[in-house]
mmCIF file of C-alpha atoms in Angstrom:
data_model
loop_
_atom_site.group_PDB
_atom_site.id
_atom_site.type_symbol
_atom_site.label_atom_id
_atom_site.label_comp_id
_atom_site.label_asym_id
_atom_site.label_seq_id
_atom_site.Cartn_x
_atom_site.Cartn_y
_atom_site.Cartn_z
ATOM 1 C CA UNK L 382 0.138 -0.025 -0.033
ATOM 2 C CA UNK L 383 2.868 2.249 0.812
ATOM 3 C CA UNK L 384 4.444 1.756 -2.723
ATOM 4 C CA UNK L 385 1.035 2.416 -4.330
ATOM 5 C CA UNK L 386 0.795 5.616 -2.489
ATOM 6 C CA UNK L 387 4.086 6.820 -3.314
ATOM 7 C CA UNK L 388 3.447 6.077 -6.990
ATOM 8 C CA UNK L 389 0.200 8.062 -6.759
ATOM 9 C CA UNK L 390 1.935 10.904 -5.143
ATOM 10 C CA UNK L 391 4.742 11.065 -7.632
ATOM 11 C CA UNK L 392 2.285 11.041 -10.555
ATOM 12 C CA UNK L 393 0.366 13.981 -9.078
ATOM 13 C CA UNK L 394 3.751 15.777 -8.625
ATOM 14 C CA UNK L 395 4.005 15.776 -12.554
ATOM 15 C CA UNK L 396 0.689 17.423 -12.922
ATOM 16 C CA UNK L 397 0.276 21.227 -12.522
ATOM 17 C CA UNK L 398 -1.922 21.924 -9.478
ATOM 18 C CA UNK L 399 -2.916 24.061 -6.702
ATOM 19 C CA UNK L 400 -4.203 23.465 -3.121
ATOM 20 C CA UNK L 401 -7.681 25.421 -2.500
ATOM 21 C CA UNK L 402 -9.328 24.997 0.670
ATOM 22 C CA UNK L 403 -6.901 22.023 1.663
ATOM 23 C CA UNK L 404 -7.946 19.804 -1.342
ATOM 24 C CA UNK L 405 -5.640 18.969 -4.404
ATOM 25 C CA UNK L 406 -6.889 20.140 -7.563
ATOM 26 C CA UNK L 407 -5.096 20.162 -11.095
ATOM 27 C CA UNK L 408 -4.618 23.502 -12.660
ATOM 28 C CA UNK L 409 -6.568 24.370 -15.935
ATOM 29 C CA UNK L 410 -4.822 24.069 -19.194
ATOM 30 C CA UNK L 411 -3.736 27.076 -21.034
ATOM 31 C CA UNK L 412 -6.404 26.271 -23.690
ATOM 32 C CA UNK L 413 -9.015 26.539 -20.969
ATOM 33 C CA UNK L 414 -7.643 29.644 -19.655
ATOM 34 C CA UNK L 415 -7.578 31.219 -22.997
ATOM 35 C CA UNK L 416 -11.464 30.458 -23.173
ATOM 36 C CA UNK L 417 -12.009 31.885 -19.960
ATOM 37 C CA UNK L 418 -10.217 35.080 -20.818
ATOM 38 C CA UNK L 419 -12.411 35.292 -23.685
ATOM 39 C CA UNK L 420 -15.382 34.894 -21.743
ATOM 40 C CA UNK L 421 -14.203 37.570 -19.080
ATOM 41 C CA UNK L 422 -13.402 40.006 -22.071
ATOM 42 C CA UNK L 423 -17.018 39.882 -22.936
ATOM 43 C CA UNK L 424 -17.837 41.391 -19.557
ATOM 44 C CA UNK L 425 -15.337 44.231 -20.165
ATOM 45 C CA UNK L 426 -16.127 47.732 -18.811
ATOM 46 C CA UNK L 427 -17.332 49.159 -21.821
ATOM 47 C CA UNK L 428 -19.910 46.366 -22.253
ATOM 48 C CA UNK L 429 -21.051 46.831 -18.843
ATOM 49 C CA UNK L 430 -21.293 50.609 -18.812
ATOM 50 C CA UNK L 431 -23.082 50.804 -22.505
ATOM 51 C CA UNK L 432 -25.575 47.761 -22.014
ATOM 52 C CA UNK L 433 -25.694 46.250 -18.611
ATOM 53 C CA UNK L 434 -25.812 49.465 -16.413
ATOM 54 C CA UNK L 435 -28.428 51.241 -18.567
ATOM 55 C CA UNK L 436 -30.577 47.894 -18.600
ATOM 56 C CA UNK L 437 -30.662 47.863 -14.928
ATOM 57 C CA UNK L 438 -31.341 51.497 -14.444
ATOM 58 C CA UNK L 439 -34.451 51.178 -17.069
ATOM 59 C CA UNK L 440 -35.852 48.267 -15.243
ATOM 60 C CA UNK L 441 -35.282 49.906 -11.796
ATOM 61 C CA UNK L 442 -36.834 53.307 -12.804
ATOM 62 C CA UNK L 443 -39.705 51.279 -14.397
ATOM 63 C CA UNK L 444 -40.329 49.537 -11.077
ATOM 64 C CA UNK L 445 -40.017 52.478 -9.031
ATOM 65 C CA UNK L 446 -42.197 54.876 -11.346
ATOM 66 C CA UNK L 447 -45.369 53.055 -10.196
ATOM 67 C CA UNK L 448 -44.504 53.155 -6.414
ATOM 68 C CA UNK L 449 -43.869 56.899 -6.680
ATOM 69 C CA UNK L 450 -46.930 57.633 -8.743
ATOM 70 C CA UNK L 451 -48.982 55.780 -6.196
ATOM 71 C CA UNK L 452 -47.555 57.799 -3.300
ATOM 72 C CA UNK L 453 -47.921 60.974 -5.031
ATOM 73 C CA UNK L 454 -51.556 60.508 -5.667
ATOM 74 C CA UNK L 455 -52.207 60.220 -1.919
ATOM 75 C CA UNK L 456 -50.018 63.026 -0.752
ATOM 76 C CA UNK L 457 -51.614 66.577 -0.180
ATOM 77 C CA UNK L 458 -48.365 68.347 -0.566
ATOM 78 C CA UNK L 459 -47.274 70.541 -3.306
ATOM 79 C CA UNK L 460 -46.181 67.834 -5.363
ATOM 80 C CA UNK L 461 -49.586 67.545 -6.818
ATOM 81 C CA UNK L 462 -48.431 70.106 -9.310
ATOM 82 C CA UNK L 463 -47.255 68.725 -12.687
ATOM 83 C CA UNK L 464 -43.964 70.489 -12.988
ATOM 84 C CA UNK L 465 -43.115 69.710 -9.362
ATOM 85 C CA UNK L 466 -43.755 66.076 -9.763
ATOM 86 C CA UNK L 467 -41.972 65.825 -13.144
ATOM 87 C CA UNK L 468 -38.737 67.491 -11.300
ATOM 88 C CA UNK L 469 -38.977 65.085 -8.523
ATOM 89 C CA UNK L 470 -38.974 62.204 -10.717
ATOM 90 C CA UNK L 471 -36.096 63.442 -12.768
ATOM 91 C CA UNK L 472 -34.078 63.883 -9.314
ATOM 92 C CA UNK L 473 -35.065 60.302 -8.333
ATOM 93 C CA UNK L 474 -33.797 58.814 -11.980
ATOM 94 C CA UNK L 475 -30.498 60.594 -11.620
ATOM 95 C CA UNK L 476 -29.883 59.469 -7.707
ATOM 96 C CA UNK L 477 -30.776 56.003 -9.136
ATOM 97 C CA UNK L 478 -28.268 56.047 -11.864
ATOM 98 C CA UNK L 479 -25.781 57.037 -9.343
ATOM 99 C CA UNK L 480 -26.354 54.327 -7.057
ATOM 100 C CA UNK L 481 -26.337 51.654 -9.503
ATOM 101 C CA UNK L 482 -23.165 52.979 -11.353
ATOM 102 C CA UNK L 483 -21.515 53.288 -8.020
ATOM 103 C CA UNK L 484 -22.391 49.714 -7.092
ATOM 104 C CA UNK L 485 -21.141 48.356 -10.330
ATOM 105 C CA UNK L 486 -17.773 49.968 -10.021
ATOM 106 C CA UNK L 487 -16.592 47.177 -7.631
ATOM 107 C CA UNK L 488 -17.932 44.555 -9.924
ATOM 108 C CA UNK L 489 -16.028 46.221 -12.905
ATOM 109 C CA UNK L 490 -12.892 46.353 -10.728
ATOM 110 C CA UNK L 491 -13.171 42.654 -9.797
ATOM 111 C CA UNK L 492 -13.641 41.431 -13.468
ATOM 112 C CA UNK L 493 -10.721 43.515 -14.723
ATOM 113 C CA UNK L 494 -8.619 42.035 -11.768
ATOM 114 C CA UNK L 495 -9.841 38.513 -12.929
ATOM 115 C CA UNK L 496 -8.777 39.086 -16.568
ATOM 116 C CA UNK L 497 -5.599 40.579 -15.472
ATOM 117 C CA UNK L 498 -4.618 37.374 -13.478
ATOM 118 C CA UNK L 499 -5.833 35.006 -16.080
ATOM 119 C CA UNK L 500 -3.829 37.032 -18.735
ATOM 120 C CA UNK L 501 -0.731 36.939 -16.388
ATOM 121 C CA UNK L 502 -1.019 33.074 -15.608
ATOM 122 C CA UNK L 503 -1.418 32.423 -19.501
ATOM 123 C CA UNK L 504 1.532 34.581 -20.404
ATOM 124 C CA UNK L 505 3.919 33.003 -17.837
ATOM 125 C CA UNK L 506 3.148 29.502 -18.680
ATOM 126 C CA UNK L 507 3.409 30.035 -22.496
ATOM 127 C CA UNK L 508 6.811 31.904 -21.939
ATOM 128 C CA UNK L 509 8.034 29.223 -19.541
ATOM 129 C CA UNK L 510 7.513 26.658 -22.465
ATOM 130 C CA UNK L 511 9.313 28.998 -24.898
ATOM 131 C CA UNK L 512 12.152 29.744 -22.792
ATOM 132 C CA UNK L 513 12.906 26.163 -21.861
ATOM 133 C CA UNK L 514 14.722 26.040 -25.326
ATOM 134 C CA UNK L 515 16.727 29.044 -24.920
ATOM 135 C CA UNK L 516 18.052 28.019 -21.409
ATOM 136 C CA UNK L 517 19.257 24.746 -22.571
ATOM 137 C CA UNK L 518 20.209 25.795 -26.309
ATOM 138 C CA UNK L 519 22.335 28.767 -25.371
ATOM 139 C CA UNK L 520 24.781 27.196 -23.068
ATOM 140 C CA UNK L 521 25.462 24.509 -25.554
ATOM 141 C CA UNK L 522 26.923 26.600 -27.885
ATOM 142 C CA UNK L 523 30.220 26.833 -25.510
ATOM 143 C CA UNK L 524 30.116 23.298 -25.173
ATOM 144 C CA UNK L 525 29.905 22.796 -29.103
ATOM 145 C CA UNK L 526 33.017 25.332 -29.942
ATOM 146 C CA UNK L 527 35.339 25.243 -26.932
ATOM 147 C CA UNK L 528 38.387 23.422 -27.843
ATOM 148 C CA UNK L 529 36.580 20.799 -30.114
ATOM 149 C CA UNK L 530 37.952 21.773 -33.602
ATOM 150 C CA UNK L 531 34.354 22.474 -34.755
ATOM 151 C CA UNK L 532 34.195 24.352 -38.082
ATOM 152 C CA UNK L 533 32.738 27.914 -37.985
ATOM 153 C CA UNK L 534 28.885 28.248 -38.031
ATOM 154 C CA UNK L 535 26.920 28.794 -41.099
ATOM 155 C CA UNK L 536 23.400 28.405 -40.105
ATOM 156 C CA UNK L 537 21.417 29.033 -36.753
ATOM 157 C CA UNK L 538 21.329 26.345 -33.962
ATOM 158 C CA UNK L 539 18.621 23.908 -34.072
ATOM 159 C CA UNK L 540 17.123 25.218 -30.750
ATOM 160 C CA UNK L 541 16.073 28.489 -32.526
ATOM 161 C CA UNK L 542 13.238 26.895 -34.708
ATOM 162 C CA UNK L 543 11.499 25.463 -31.540
ATOM 163 C CA UNK L 544 11.504 28.743 -29.294
ATOM 164 C CA UNK L 545 8.451 30.088 -30.647
ATOM 165 C CA UNK L 546 6.535 26.782 -31.309
ATOM 166 C CA UNK L 547 4.616 27.047 -28.045
ATOM 167 C CA UNK L 548 3.568 30.481 -28.673
ATOM 168 C CA UNK L 549 2.256 29.585 -32.232
ATOM 169 C CA UNK L 550 0.261 26.682 -30.884
ATOM 170 C CA UNK L 551 -1.625 28.791 -28.378
ATOM 171 C CA UNK L 552 -2.057 31.801 -30.946
ATOM 172 C CA UNK L 553 -3.830 29.443 -33.032
ATOM 173 C CA UNK L 554 -6.035 28.150 -30.046
ATOM 174 C CA UNK L 555 -6.806 31.757 -29.098
ATOM 175 C CA UNK L 556 -7.795 32.470 -32.721
ATOM 176 C CA UNK L 557 -9.876 29.383 -32.743
ATOM 177 C CA UNK L 558 -11.580 30.315 -29.414
ATOM 178 C CA UNK L 559 -12.321 33.909 -30.531
ATOM 179 C CA UNK L 560 -14.099 32.485 -33.618
ATOM 180 C CA UNK L 561 -16.134 29.952 -31.622
ATOM 181 C CA UNK L 562 -14.415 26.940 -32.804
ATOM 182 C CA UNK L 563 -12.554 24.355 -30.831
ATOM 183 C CA UNK L 564 -9.558 22.093 -31.748
ATOM 184 C CA UNK L 565 -10.394 18.934 -30.418
ATOM 185 C CA UNK L 566 -7.604 16.858 -31.717
ATOM 186 C CA UNK L 567 -3.795 17.071 -31.944
ATOM 187 C CA UNK L 568 -3.987 16.290 -35.562
ATOM 188 C CA UNK L 569 -6.454 19.477 -36.197
ATOM 189 C CA UNK L 570 -3.875 21.599 -34.559
ATOM 190 C CA UNK L 571 -1.091 20.433 -36.515
ATOM 191 C CA UNK L 572 -2.958 20.834 -39.520
ATOM 192 C CA UNK L 573 -3.562 24.358 -38.866
ATOM 193 C CA UNK L 574 0.175 25.148 -37.989
ATOM 194 C CA UNK L 575 1.077 23.753 -41.260
ATOM 195 C CA UNK L 576 -1.446 25.882 -42.994
ATOM 196 C CA UNK L 577 -0.275 28.888 -41.044
ATOM 197 C CA UNK L 578 3.524 28.380 -41.792
ATOM 198 C CA UNK L 579 5.220 31.207 -43.567
ATOM 199 C CA UNK L 580 1.999 33.555 -43.355
ATOM 200 C CA UNK L 581 1.398 34.549 -39.635
ATOM 201 C CA UNK L 582 -1.094 32.982 -37.555
ATOM 202 C CA UNK L 583 -4.054 35.203 -38.560
ATOM 203 C CA UNK L 584 -5.350 35.824 -35.053
ATOM 204 C CA UNK L 585 -2.115 36.952 -33.604
ATOM 205 C CA UNK L 586 -2.564 40.684 -34.897
ATOM 206 C CA UNK L 587 -6.261 40.990 -33.463
ATOM 207 C CA UNK L 588 -7.615 38.959 -30.774
ATOM 208 C CA UNK L 589 -4.532 37.718 -28.731
ATOM 209 C CA UNK L 590 -1.826 40.598 -29.391
ATOM 210 C CA UNK L 591 -1.457 40.700 -25.787
ATOM 211 C CA UNK L 592 -0.163 37.214 -25.793
ATOM 212 C CA UNK L 593 2.134 37.620 -28.259
ATOM 213 C CA UNK L 594 3.649 40.885 -26.942
ATOM 214 C CA UNK L 595 3.943 39.531 -23.267
ATOM 215 C CA UNK L 596 5.579 36.214 -24.304
ATOM 216 C CA UNK L 597 8.045 37.979 -26.927
ATOM 217 C CA UNK L 598 9.064 40.664 -24.232
ATOM 218 C CA UNK L 599 9.575 37.878 -21.703
ATOM 219 C CA UNK L 600 11.594 35.526 -24.187
ATOM 220 C CA UNK L 601 13.752 38.389 -25.409
ATOM 221 C CA UNK L 602 14.513 39.614 -21.945
ATOM 222 C CA UNK L 603 15.661 36.264 -20.687
ATOM 223 C CA UNK L 604 17.501 35.716 -24.288
ATOM 224 C CA UNK L 605 19.574 38.784 -23.457
ATOM 225 C CA UNK L 606 20.445 37.728 -20.064
ATOM 226 C CA UNK L 607 21.475 34.232 -21.095
ATOM 227 C CA UNK L 608 23.220 35.552 -24.354
ATOM 228 C CA UNK L 609 25.188 38.176 -21.913
ATOM 229 C CA UNK L 610 26.361 35.401 -19.563
ATOM 230 C CA UNK L 611 27.928 33.402 -22.237
ATOM 231 C CA UNK L 612 29.622 36.139 -23.781
ATOM 232 C CA UNK L 613 30.996 37.291 -20.433
ATOM 233 C CA UNK L 614 32.288 33.486 -19.841
ATOM 234 C CA UNK L 615 33.839 33.573 -23.565
ATOM 235 C CA UNK L 616 35.437 36.886 -23.024
ATOM 236 C CA UNK L 617 37.131 35.588 -19.536
ATOM 237 C CA UNK L 618 38.053 32.567 -21.262
ATOM 238 C CA UNK L 619 39.779 34.271 -24.151
ATOM 239 C CA UNK L 620 41.549 36.656 -21.843
ATOM 240 C CA UNK L 621 42.995 33.734 -20.066
ATOM 241 C CA UNK L 622 43.951 31.859 -23.224
ATOM 242 C CA UNK L 623 45.674 35.012 -24.537
ATOM 243 C CA UNK L 624 47.781 35.502 -21.488
ATOM 244 C CA UNK L 625 48.822 31.807 -21.564
ATOM 245 C CA UNK L 626 49.782 32.338 -25.305
ATOM 246 C CA UNK L 627 51.705 35.428 -24.502
ATOM 247 C CA UNK L 628 53.635 33.693 -21.838
ATOM 248 C CA UNK L 629 54.614 30.759 -24.258
ATOM 249 C CA UNK L 630 55.511 32.928 -27.001
ATOM 250 C CA UNK L 631 58.933 33.568 -25.615
ATOM 251 C CA UNK L 632 59.793 29.661 -25.567
ATOM 252 C CA UNK L 633 58.361 28.965 -28.663
ATOM 253 C CA UNK L 634 60.396 27.065 -31.517
ATOM 254 C CA UNK L 635 60.421 27.672 -35.095
ATOM 255 C CA UNK L 636 57.873 24.820 -35.598
ATOM 256 C CA UNK L 637 55.440 26.110 -33.081
ATOM 257 C CA UNK L 638 55.862 29.402 -34.515
ATOM 258 C CA UNK L 639 54.822 28.101 -37.906
ATOM 259 C CA UNK L 640 52.009 26.444 -36.490
ATOM 260 C CA UNK L 641 50.853 29.375 -34.450
ATOM 261 C CA UNK L 642 51.195 31.437 -37.477
ATOM 262 C CA UNK L 643 48.604 29.042 -39.458
ATOM 263 C CA UNK L 644 46.277 28.909 -36.398
ATOM 264 C CA UNK L 645 46.151 32.659 -36.218
ATOM 265 C CA UNK L 646 44.640 32.814 -39.664
ATOM 266 C CA UNK L 647 41.772 30.641 -38.568
ATOM 267 C CA UNK L 648 38.751 31.745 -36.473
ATOM 268 C CA UNK L 649 39.202 31.414 -32.800
ATOM 269 C CA UNK L 650 36.815 29.448 -30.578
ATOM 270 C CA UNK L 651 35.526 32.569 -29.127
ATOM 271 C CA UNK L 652 34.795 34.159 -32.626
ATOM 272 C CA UNK L 653 33.025 31.016 -33.432
ATOM 273 C CA UNK L 654 30.717 31.145 -30.448
ATOM 274 C CA UNK L 655 29.980 34.795 -31.044
ATOM 275 C CA UNK L 656 28.969 34.086 -34.583
ATOM 276 C CA UNK L 657 26.885 31.425 -33.618
ATOM 277 C CA UNK L 658 25.142 33.491 -31.200
ATOM 278 C CA UNK L 659 24.607 36.132 -33.750
ATOM 279 C CA UNK L 660 23.128 33.675 -36.420
ATOM 280 C CA UNK L 661 20.816 32.607 -33.795
ATOM 281 C CA UNK L 662 19.470 35.857 -32.568
ATOM 282 C CA UNK L 663 19.124 36.991 -36.203
ATOM 283 C CA UNK L 664 17.113 33.961 -37.084
ATOM 284 C CA UNK L 665 14.877 34.188 -33.932
ATOM 285 C CA UNK L 666 14.246 37.862 -34.802
ATOM 286 C CA UNK L 667 13.524 37.106 -38.338
ATOM 287 C CA UNK L 668 10.909 34.340 -37.124
ATOM 288 C CA UNK L 669 9.232 36.702 -34.946
ATOM 289 C CA UNK L 670 8.536 39.112 -37.636
ATOM 290 C CA UNK L 671 7.280 36.348 -39.840
ATOM 291 C CA UNK L 672 4.833 35.514 -37.064
ATOM 292 C CA UNK L 673 3.649 39.205 -36.295
ATOM 293 C CA UNK L 674 4.567 41.012 -39.296
ATOM 294 C CA UNK L 675 7.715 42.722 -40.829
ATOM 295 C CA UNK L 676 6.988 45.943 -39.212
ATOM 296 C CA UNK L 677 6.496 44.459 -35.784
ATOM 297 C CA UNK L 678 8.194 46.571 -33.062
ATOM 298 C CA UNK L 679 8.987 45.657 -29.447
ATOM 299 C CA UNK L 680 11.563 47.181 -27.214
ATOM 300 C CA UNK L 681 12.779 43.843 -25.796
ATOM 301 C CA UNK L 682 13.397 42.671 -29.281
ATOM 302 C CA UNK L 683 15.289 45.742 -30.273
ATOM 303 C CA UNK L 684 17.321 45.270 -27.067
ATOM 304 C CA UNK L 685 18.242 41.713 -28.235
ATOM 305 C CA UNK L 686 19.241 42.751 -31.876
ATOM 306 C CA UNK L 687 21.228 45.697 -30.317
ATOM 307 C CA UNK L 688 23.294 42.977 -28.401
ATOM 308 C CA UNK L 689 24.595 41.238 -31.628
ATOM 309 C CA UNK L 690 25.072 44.453 -33.352
ATOM 310 C CA UNK L 691 27.591 45.644 -30.597
ATOM 311 C CA UNK L 692 29.187 42.374 -30.530
ATOM 312 C CA UNK L 693 29.861 42.228 -34.251
#
């Protein structure tokens, strides 16, 4: 029984979960959260103020008008005059509007906060999936070229093509949710992805730009940090090797001098790493603009591109 309980707990640990009221519950999928965000967005501040509040006011005033009229008929005050009654009615209607609008402000605030939290959760989870490729792929560049004799790179690293795949997938799901469609099978999603390759995601520019911007910003910021760390390590290693070569230069023989002369004409490991990083970032930026448009601009993306421009 102990082994079965331990296997059950280990299987649970692999599923995103939360503890609410002491009970274990699995977290909703990103696709479920996208559908929820769409539903919350329908109850936005503009819709509430332009549709819901006027409707409540209309029904409230209609219900209170009968009571007010009946009360006015039994009083013997100056309100029996028509002008006075109309003025009193207008004041009551205005007061009713203020009360209802004031009461709805808290509801609007709670709806906006719910959507903000939903967006934050979606963005962070999609960003995490994208960043997994960068945090693994970038450090491997150094392993590939440090004292391995690998030739100079000519194409981007293989990890680059995978970075935006989680974002593309969820932009398609968001576009389908916005159109009232569902993607029931993995095959259907793959088919949509194939149709969209080379031509953007369609829905990215309209219904879910907030998701694209948030994820691209997060990915680019982390990309900059990871790339800078790599460049710093490369610079330190290069400085150490340079000092070692300088110390050995006085003892070099004719044969070693000849060898040194030929090796100096080839690209150093540090330069290979820098070139690979430049190819990778250039390819990534290109993929972003294929996905979101050639005129797409974002500060974090520009910061990333500036990094390789200063390191050329």
